[in-house]
Structures are given as C-alpha cells and as structure tokens.
PDB file of C-alpha atoms in Angstrom:
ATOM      1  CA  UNK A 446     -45.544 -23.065  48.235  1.00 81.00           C
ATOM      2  CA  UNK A 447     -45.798 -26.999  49.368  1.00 86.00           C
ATOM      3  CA  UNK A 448     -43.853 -29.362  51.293  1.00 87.00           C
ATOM      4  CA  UNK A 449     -44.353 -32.779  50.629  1.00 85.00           C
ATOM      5  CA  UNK A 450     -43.474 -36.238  52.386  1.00 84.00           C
ATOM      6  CA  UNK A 451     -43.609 -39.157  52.013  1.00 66.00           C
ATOM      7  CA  UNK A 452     -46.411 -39.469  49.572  1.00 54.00           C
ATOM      8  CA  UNK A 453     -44.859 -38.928  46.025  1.00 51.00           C
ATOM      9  CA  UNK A 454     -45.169 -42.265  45.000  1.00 52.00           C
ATOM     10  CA  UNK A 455     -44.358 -45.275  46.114  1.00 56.00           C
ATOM     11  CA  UNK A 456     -40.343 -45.325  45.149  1.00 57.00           C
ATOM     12  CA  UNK A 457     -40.571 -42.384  46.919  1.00 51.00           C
ATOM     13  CA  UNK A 458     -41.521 -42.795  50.294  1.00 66.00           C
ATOM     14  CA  UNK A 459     -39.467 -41.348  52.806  1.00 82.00           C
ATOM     15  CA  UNK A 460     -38.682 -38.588  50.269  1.00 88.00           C
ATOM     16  CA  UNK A 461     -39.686 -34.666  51.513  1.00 91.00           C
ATOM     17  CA  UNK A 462     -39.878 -32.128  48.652  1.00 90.00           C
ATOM     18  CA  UNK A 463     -40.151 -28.521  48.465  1.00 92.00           C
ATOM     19  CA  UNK A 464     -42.362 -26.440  45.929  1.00 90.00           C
ATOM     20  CA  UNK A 465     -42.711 -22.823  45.001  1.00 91.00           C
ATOM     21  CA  UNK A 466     -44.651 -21.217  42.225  1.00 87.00           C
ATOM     22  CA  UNK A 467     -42.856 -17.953  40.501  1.00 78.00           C
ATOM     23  CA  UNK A 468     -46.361 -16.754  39.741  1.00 76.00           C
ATOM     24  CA  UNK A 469     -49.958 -17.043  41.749  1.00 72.00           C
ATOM     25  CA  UNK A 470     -52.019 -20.158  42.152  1.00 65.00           C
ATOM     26  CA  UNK A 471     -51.304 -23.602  42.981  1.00 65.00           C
ATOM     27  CA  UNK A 472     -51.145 -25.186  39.690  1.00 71.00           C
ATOM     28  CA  UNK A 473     -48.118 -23.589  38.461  1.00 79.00           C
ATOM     29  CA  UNK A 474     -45.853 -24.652  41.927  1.00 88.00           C
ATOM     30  CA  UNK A 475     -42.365 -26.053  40.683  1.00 88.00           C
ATOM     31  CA  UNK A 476     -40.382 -28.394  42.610  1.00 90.00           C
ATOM     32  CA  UNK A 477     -37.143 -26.452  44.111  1.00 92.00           C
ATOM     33  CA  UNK A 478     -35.629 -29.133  46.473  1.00 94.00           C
ATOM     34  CA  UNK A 479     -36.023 -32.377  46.845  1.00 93.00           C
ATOM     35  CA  UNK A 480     -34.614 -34.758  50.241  1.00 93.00           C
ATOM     36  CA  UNK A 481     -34.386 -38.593  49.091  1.00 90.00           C
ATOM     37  CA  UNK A 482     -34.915 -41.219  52.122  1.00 87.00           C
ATOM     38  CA  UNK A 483     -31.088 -42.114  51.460  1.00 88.00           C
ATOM     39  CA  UNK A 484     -30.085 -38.375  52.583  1.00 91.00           C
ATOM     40  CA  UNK A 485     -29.395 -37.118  49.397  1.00 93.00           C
ATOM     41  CA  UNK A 486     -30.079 -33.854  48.400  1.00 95.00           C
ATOM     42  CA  UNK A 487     -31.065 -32.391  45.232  1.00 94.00           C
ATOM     43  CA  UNK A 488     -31.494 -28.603  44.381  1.00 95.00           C
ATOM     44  CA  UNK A 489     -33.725 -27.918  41.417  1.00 92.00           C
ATOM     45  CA  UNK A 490     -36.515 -30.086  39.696  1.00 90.00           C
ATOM     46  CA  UNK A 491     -36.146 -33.748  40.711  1.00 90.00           C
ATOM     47  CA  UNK A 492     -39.318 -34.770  39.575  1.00 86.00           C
ATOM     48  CA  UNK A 493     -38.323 -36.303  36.366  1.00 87.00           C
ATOM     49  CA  UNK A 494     -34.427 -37.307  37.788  1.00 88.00           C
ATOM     50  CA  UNK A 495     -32.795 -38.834  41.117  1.00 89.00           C
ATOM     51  CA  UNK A 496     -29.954 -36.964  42.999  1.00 92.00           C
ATOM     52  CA  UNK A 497     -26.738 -39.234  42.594  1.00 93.00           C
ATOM     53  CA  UNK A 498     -24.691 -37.548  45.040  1.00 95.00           C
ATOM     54  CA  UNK A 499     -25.167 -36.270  48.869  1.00 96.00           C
ATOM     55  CA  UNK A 500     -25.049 -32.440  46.987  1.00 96.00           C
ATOM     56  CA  UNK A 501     -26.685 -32.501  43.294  1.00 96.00           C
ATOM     57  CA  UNK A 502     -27.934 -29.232  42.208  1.00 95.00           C
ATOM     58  CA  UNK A 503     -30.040 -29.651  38.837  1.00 93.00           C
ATOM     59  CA  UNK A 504     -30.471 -26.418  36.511  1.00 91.00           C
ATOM     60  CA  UNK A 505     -30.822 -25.468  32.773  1.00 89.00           C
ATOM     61  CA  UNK A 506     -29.397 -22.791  31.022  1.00 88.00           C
ATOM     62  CA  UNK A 507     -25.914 -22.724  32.830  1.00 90.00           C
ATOM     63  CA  UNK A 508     -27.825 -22.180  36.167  1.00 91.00           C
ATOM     64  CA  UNK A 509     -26.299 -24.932  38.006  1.00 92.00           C
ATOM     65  CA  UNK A 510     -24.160 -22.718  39.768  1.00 94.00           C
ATOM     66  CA  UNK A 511     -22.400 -22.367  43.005  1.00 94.00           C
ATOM     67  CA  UNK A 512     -21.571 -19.426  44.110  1.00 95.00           C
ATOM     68  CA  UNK A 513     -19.454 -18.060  47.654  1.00 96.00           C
ATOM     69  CA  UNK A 514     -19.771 -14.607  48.773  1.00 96.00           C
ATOM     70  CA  UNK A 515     -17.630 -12.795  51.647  1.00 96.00           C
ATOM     71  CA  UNK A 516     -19.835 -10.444  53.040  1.00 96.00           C
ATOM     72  CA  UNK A 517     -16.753  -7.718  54.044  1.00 97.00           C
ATOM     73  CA  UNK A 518     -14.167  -6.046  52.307  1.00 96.00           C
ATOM     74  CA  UNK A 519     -11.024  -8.493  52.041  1.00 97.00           C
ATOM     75  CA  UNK A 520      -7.110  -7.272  52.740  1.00 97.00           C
ATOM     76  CA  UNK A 521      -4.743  -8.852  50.249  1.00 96.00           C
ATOM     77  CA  UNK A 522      -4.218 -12.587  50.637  1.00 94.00           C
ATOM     78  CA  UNK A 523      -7.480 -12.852  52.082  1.00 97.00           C
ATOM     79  CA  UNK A 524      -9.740 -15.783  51.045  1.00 97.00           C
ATOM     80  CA  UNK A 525     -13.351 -15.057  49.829  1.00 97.00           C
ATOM     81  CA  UNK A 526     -14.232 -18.427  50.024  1.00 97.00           C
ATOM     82  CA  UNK A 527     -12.866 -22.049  50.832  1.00 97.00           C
ATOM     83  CA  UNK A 528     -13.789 -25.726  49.982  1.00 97.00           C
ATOM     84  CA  UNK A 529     -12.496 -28.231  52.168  1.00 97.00           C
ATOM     85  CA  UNK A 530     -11.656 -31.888  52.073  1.00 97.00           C
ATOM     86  CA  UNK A 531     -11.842 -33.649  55.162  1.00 96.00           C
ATOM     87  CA  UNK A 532     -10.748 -37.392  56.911  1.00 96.00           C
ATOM     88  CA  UNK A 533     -12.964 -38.828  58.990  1.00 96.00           C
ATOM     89  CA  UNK A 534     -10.761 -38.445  61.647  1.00 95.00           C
ATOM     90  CA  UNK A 535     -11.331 -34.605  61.575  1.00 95.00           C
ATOM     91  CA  UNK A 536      -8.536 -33.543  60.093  1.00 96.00           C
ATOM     92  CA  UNK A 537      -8.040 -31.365  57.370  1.00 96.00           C
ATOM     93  CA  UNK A 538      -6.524 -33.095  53.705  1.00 97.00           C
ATOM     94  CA  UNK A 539      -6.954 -30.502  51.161  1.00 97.00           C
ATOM     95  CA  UNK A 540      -8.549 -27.000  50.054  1.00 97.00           C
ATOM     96  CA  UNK A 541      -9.462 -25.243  46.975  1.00 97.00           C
ATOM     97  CA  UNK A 542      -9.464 -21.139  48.091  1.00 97.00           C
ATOM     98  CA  UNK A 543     -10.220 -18.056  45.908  1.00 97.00           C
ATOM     99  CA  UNK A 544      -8.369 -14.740  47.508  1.00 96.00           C
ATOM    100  CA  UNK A 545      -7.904 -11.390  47.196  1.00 96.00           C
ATOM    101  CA  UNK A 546      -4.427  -9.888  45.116  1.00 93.00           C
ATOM    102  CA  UNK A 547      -4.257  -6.368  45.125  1.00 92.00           C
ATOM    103  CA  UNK A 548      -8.145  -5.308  45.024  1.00 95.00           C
ATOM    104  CA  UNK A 549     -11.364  -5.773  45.146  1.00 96.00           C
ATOM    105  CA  UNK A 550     -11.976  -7.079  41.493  1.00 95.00           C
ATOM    106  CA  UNK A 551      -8.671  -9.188  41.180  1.00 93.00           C
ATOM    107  CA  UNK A 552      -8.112 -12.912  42.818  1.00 95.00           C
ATOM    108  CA  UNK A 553      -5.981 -15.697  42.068  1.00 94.00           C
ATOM    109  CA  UNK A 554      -7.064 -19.234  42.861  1.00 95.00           C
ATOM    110  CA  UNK A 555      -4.472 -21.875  45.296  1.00 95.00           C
ATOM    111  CA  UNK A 556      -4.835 -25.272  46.032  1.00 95.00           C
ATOM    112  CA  UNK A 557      -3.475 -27.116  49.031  1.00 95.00           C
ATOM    113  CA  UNK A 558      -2.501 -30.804  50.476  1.00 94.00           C
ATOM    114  CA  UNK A 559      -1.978 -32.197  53.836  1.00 94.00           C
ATOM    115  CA  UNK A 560       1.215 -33.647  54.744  1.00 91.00           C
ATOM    116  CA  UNK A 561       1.340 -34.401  58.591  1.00 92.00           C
ATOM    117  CA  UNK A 562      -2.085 -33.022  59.346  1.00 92.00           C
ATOM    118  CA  UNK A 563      -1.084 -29.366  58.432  1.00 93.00           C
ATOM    119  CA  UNK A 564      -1.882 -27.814  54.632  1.00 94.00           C
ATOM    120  CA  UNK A 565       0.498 -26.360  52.783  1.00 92.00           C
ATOM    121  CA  UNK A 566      -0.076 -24.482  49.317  1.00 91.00           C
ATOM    122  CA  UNK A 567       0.823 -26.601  46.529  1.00 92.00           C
ATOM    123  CA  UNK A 568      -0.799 -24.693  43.170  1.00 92.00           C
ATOM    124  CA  UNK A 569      -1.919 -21.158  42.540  1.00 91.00           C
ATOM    125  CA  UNK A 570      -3.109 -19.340  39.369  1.00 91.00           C
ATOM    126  CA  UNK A 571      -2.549 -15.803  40.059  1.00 88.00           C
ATOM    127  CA  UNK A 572      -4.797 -13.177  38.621  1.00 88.00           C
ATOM    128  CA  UNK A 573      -3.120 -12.654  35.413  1.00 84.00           C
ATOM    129  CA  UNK A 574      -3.518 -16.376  34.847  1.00 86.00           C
ATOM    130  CA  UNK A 575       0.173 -17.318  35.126  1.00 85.00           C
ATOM    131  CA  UNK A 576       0.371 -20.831  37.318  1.00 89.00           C
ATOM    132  CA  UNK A 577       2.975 -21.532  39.866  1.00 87.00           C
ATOM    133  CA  UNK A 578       3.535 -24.885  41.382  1.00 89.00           C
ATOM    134  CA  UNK A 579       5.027 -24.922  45.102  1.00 85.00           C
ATOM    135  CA  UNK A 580       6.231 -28.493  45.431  1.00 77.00           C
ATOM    136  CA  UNK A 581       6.422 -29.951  48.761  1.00 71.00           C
ATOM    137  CA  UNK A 582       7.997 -27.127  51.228  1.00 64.00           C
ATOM    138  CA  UNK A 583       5.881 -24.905  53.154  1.00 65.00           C
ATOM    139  CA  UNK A 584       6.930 -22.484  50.838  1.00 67.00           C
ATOM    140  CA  UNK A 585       4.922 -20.640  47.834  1.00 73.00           C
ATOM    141  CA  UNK A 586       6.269 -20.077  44.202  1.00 71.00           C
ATOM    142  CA  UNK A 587       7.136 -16.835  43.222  1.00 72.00           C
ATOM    143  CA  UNK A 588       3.724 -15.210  41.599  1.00 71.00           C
ATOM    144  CA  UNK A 589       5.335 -12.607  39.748  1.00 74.00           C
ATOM    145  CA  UNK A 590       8.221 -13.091  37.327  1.00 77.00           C
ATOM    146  CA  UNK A 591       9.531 -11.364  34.216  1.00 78.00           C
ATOM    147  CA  UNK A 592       7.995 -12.043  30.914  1.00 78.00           C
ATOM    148  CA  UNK A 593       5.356 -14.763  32.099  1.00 76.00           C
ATOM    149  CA  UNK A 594       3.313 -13.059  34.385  1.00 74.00           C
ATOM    150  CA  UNK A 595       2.840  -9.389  33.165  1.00 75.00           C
ATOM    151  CA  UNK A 596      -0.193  -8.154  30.656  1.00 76.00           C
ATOM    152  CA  UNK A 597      -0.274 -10.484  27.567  1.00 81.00           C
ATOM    153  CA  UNK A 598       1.322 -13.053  29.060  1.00 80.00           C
ATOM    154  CA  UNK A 599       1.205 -16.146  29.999  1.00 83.00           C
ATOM    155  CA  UNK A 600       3.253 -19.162  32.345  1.00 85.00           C
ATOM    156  CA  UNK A 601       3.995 -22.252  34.477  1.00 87.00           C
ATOM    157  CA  UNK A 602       6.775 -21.817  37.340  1.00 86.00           C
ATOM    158  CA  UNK A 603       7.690 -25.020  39.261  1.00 87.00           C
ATOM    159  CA  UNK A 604       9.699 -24.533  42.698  1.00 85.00           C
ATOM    160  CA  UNK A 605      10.842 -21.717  44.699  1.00 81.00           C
ATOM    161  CA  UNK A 606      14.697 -21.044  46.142  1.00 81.00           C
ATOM    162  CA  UNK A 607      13.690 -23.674  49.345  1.00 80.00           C
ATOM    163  CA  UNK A 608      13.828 -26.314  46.676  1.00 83.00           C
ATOM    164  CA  UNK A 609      16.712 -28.766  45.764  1.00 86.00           C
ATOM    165  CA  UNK A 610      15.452 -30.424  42.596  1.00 89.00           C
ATOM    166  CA  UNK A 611      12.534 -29.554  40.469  1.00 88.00           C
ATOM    167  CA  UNK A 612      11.422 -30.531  36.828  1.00 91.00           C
ATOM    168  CA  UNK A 613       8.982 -31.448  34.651  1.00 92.00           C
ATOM    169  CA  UNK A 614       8.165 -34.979  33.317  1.00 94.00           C
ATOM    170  CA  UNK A 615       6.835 -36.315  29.510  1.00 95.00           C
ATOM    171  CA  UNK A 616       5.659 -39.363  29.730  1.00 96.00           C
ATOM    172  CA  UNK A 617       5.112 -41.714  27.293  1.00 96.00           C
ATOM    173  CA  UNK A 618       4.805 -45.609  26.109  1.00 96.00           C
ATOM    174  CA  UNK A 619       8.546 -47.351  24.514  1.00 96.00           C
ATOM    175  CA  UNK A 620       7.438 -46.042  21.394  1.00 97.00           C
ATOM    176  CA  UNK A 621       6.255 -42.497  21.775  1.00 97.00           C
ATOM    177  CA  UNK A 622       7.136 -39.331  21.670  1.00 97.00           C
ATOM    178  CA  UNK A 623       7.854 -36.557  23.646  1.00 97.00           C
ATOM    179  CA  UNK A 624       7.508 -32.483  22.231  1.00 97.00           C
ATOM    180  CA  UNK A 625       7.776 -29.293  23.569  1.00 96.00           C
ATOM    181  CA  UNK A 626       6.648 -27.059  21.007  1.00 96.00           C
ATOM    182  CA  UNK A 627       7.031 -22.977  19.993  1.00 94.00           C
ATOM    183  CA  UNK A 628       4.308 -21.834  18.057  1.00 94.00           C
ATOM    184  CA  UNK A 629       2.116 -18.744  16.827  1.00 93.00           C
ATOM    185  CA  UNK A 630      -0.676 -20.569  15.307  1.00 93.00           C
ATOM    186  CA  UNK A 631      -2.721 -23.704  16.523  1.00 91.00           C
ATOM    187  CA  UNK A 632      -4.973 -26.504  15.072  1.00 92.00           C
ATOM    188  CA  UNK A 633      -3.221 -28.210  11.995  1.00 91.00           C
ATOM    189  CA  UNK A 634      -1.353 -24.823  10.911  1.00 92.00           C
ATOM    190  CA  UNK A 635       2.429 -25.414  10.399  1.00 89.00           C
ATOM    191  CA  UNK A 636       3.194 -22.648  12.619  1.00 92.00           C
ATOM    192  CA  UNK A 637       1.820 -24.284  15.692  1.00 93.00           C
ATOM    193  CA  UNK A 638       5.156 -25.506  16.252  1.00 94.00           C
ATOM    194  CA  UNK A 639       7.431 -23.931  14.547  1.00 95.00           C
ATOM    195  CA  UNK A 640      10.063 -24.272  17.070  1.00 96.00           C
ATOM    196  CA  UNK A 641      10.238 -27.957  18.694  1.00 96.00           C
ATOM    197  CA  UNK A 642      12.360 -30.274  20.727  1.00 97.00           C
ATOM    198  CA  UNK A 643      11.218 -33.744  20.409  1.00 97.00           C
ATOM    199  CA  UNK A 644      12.476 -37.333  21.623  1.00 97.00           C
ATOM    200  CA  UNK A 645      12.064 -40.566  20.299  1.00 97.00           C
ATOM    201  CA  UNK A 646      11.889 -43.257  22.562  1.00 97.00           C
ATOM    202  CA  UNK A 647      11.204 -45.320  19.620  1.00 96.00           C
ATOM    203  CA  UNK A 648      15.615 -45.117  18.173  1.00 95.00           C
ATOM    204  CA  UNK A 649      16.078 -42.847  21.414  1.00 96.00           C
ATOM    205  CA  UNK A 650      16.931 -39.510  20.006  1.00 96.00           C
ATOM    206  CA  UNK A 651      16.210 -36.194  20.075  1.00 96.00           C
ATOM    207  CA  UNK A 652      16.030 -33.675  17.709  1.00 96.00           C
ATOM    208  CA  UNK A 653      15.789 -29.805  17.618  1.00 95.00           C
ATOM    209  CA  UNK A 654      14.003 -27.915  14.966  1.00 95.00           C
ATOM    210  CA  UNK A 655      13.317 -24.246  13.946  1.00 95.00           C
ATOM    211  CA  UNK A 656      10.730 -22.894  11.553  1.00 94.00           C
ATOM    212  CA  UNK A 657       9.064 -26.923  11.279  1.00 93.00           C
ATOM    213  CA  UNK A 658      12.199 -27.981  10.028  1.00 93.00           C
ATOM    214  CA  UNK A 659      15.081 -30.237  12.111  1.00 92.00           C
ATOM    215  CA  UNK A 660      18.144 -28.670  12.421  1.00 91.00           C
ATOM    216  CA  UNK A 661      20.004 -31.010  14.881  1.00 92.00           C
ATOM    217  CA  UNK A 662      19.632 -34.534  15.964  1.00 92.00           C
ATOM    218  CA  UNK A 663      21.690 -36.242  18.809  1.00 93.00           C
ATOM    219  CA  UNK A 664      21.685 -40.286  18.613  1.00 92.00           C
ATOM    220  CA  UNK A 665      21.466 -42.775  20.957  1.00 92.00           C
ATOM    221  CA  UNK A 666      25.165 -43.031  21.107  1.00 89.00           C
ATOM    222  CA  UNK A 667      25.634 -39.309  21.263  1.00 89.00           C
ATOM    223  CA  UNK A 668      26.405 -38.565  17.280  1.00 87.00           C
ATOM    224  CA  UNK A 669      25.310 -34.978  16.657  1.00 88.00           C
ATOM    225  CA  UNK A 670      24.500 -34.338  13.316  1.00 88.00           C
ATOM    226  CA  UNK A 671      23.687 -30.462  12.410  1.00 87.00           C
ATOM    227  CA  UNK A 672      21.686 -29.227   8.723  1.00 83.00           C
ATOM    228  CA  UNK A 673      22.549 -33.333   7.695  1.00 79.00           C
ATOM    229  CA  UNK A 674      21.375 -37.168   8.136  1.00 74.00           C
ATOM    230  CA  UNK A 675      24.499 -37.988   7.711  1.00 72.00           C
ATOM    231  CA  UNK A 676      25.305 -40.012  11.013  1.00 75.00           C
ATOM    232  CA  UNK A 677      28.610 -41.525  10.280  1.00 75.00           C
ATOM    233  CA  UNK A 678      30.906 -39.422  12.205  1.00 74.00           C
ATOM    234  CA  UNK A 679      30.047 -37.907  16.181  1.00 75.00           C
ATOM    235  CA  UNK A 680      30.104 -34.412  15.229  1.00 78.00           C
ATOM    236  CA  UNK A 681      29.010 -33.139  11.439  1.00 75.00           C
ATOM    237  CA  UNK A 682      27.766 -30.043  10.535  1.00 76.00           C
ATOM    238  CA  UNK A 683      26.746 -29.399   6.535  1.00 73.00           C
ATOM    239  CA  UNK A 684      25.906 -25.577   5.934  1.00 70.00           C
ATOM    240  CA  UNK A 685      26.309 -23.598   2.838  1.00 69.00           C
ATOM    241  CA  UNK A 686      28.170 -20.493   4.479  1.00 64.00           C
ATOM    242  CA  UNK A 687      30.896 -22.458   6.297  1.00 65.00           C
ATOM    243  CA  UNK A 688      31.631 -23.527   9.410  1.00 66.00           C
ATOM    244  CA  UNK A 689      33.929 -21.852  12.256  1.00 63.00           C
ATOM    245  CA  UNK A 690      34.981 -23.602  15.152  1.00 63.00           C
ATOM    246  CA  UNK A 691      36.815 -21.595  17.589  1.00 58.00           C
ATOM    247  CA  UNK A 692      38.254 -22.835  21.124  1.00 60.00           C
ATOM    248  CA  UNK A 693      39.301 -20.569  24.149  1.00 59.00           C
ATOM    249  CA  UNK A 694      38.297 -17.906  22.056  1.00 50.00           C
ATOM    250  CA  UNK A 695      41.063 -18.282  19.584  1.00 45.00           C
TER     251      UNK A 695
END
C-alpha cells in the first residue's frame, strides 16, 4: 500500500492519493482513492481522469456502485437507508428512502419534499412496482388497490381521499398531440395501441378508437360523429345493424 501527496506531478500538487496492490510487491499497487487540492474526492483509478464532483466514484464493469446496508433486522415501514438533500441553513429539503414492506426481501422506494421545513412523502413505488403519487397533504396514496397492484400487474395512482382535485396533464405545442394508448404489443406493431384516445390541438378534437381504428370523433364545436366523417349534423351515428336510441328507459 502507498499514500501519496503532493508529489504526483505538478497539476497535482496538493493532491493525496491512496494505493493498494491485490497481489504482492510494489509494482503492481493500483490507485484506489484519490483527494484533489479542490476537495474533491474520487473513488477508484484517477490516474488517467479528474473527479468532477465533491463524490465521483470511478469503476468498470458495472462496479461503480453504491450500496447502503442496515445492519439489524427492520419492522415494516422501516427505512434501510436514506439520502438526504439539505439547505444551507440546516434544514432538511428532500429524501430518497428504501424501506421495508412486509419482509425481509421486499421494499418499496418513497421520495419526499419540504414544504415549511417538515418532509412529507410525495412518490412511492411499492414492491410490486405499482407507483403512487401523494400530492401535497401529509398524507400517502393508497399502495394497494385492485387490479394495479397485485402479481402481474402494473399502475400509477395520483391522490388519496384528503385530496380535493387531482389529475394528470399532456402537454404539448399548438400543434401536437395528445394519446393515451391500450395496447398488447410495443415498438411499431399495430397492436401497441389498439385502444386510444387522442386530441388534436391542431383542429381541437378528440377522437376515440378501438382495435387501431376511430370510432368516434367530437369537434371543436361539439359535433359527435360515430362509425362516419360525416360532420354535418351534431349527433350522427352510421352502423350497419341499426341504431336504438332509448330515453328514460323507454
């Protein structure tokens, strides 16, 4: 092993570096850590590269890892390890936590923000993967709901009952387009969205499609057009097997 300061070269003066050798004899010592005169550190071989943060760790193969261990068993709920983000006024903005579910080989992942000095959960991804979003009440989502968060599958829930409006948002320029899509396929398959509702900020209108194909269209003005693009009258509907309109049940 070998320390040394100060004497790397001349861009490096100020610098301290650590060495160790995974086999015997001097010659085959490999640099491990590596303390620039700014105060940044770097983990791994710097000989060849310069730490560009106050934390760069520098590996190959995927070693470049960072990795938090809890030492003792954790209850439910209990975090095995935290990351926080801090104002230099000592006070506590965010945190990025892994804890325990139900046992020792399950965990879900939460995220929280400050408001007022005090964090509140904002984001989890429970352990089956399904992703709940809090918004802005001390208050955490629901993590388990029917047919999004069970075996096989998969989901996004926004809000919890403390909540008074939540939604979700697709932006896009004047001329684009917004899509939720349905789908059993992916890449450039047809069946990637099979089932879609789409709007058109470019005409402003939205349409609704099964099986890749549009079924209905509302206009701009509120025209609803069904199996046609026929957008003369408010209301048409063109299907082959007829066409029933019934009112109070009648």
């Amino acid at each position: 092993a070998k320390i040394v300061g100060d004497g790397r070269d001349q861009s490096g003066y100020g610098d301290i570096d650590f060495y160790t050798s995974p086999t015997n004899g001097a010659s085959n010592l490999t640099q491990r850590m590596s303390i620039r005169a700014d105060g940044k550190i770097g983990i791994g071989d710097f000989t060849s590269a310069t730490p560009d943060s106050m934390l760069h760790i520098n590996g190959i193969s995927a070693t470049a890892q960072i990795r938090l261990q809890r030492t003792n068993a954790a209850a439910n709920t209990n975090d095995y390890g935290r990351i926080y983000f801090e104002s230099n006024s000592n006070v506590l903005t965010g945190e990025l936590s892994v804890a325990r579910y139900s046992a020792e080989n399950d965990g879900y992942m939460h995220f929280k923000t400050a408001t007022g000095g005090t964090l509140y959960e904002r984001l989890r991804i429970t352990s089956t993967g399904a992703v709940t979003i809090s918004g802005n009440r001390n208050q955490i989502a629901p993590t388990t709901y029917d047919d999004i968060t069970g075996t096989n599958q998969a989901g996004l829930l926004i809000g919890s009952s403390g909540l008074t409006d939540a939604g979700i948002v697709l932006r896009t320029g004047a001329s684009g387009t917004g899509r939720i899509y349905f789908g059993d396929n992916s890449g450039s398959d047809a069946g990637r969205k099979s089932g879609q509702v789409s709007y058109y900020h470019n005409g402003d209108f939205m349409i609704f499609a099964t099986a890749d194909t549009e079924r209905v269209r509302i206009t701009s003005t509120g025209v609803v057009s069904v199996n046609t693009a026929n957008l003369s009258n408010a209301f048409e509907v063109n299907y082959g097997g007829g066409f029933v309109l019934m009112m109070d049940g009648a």
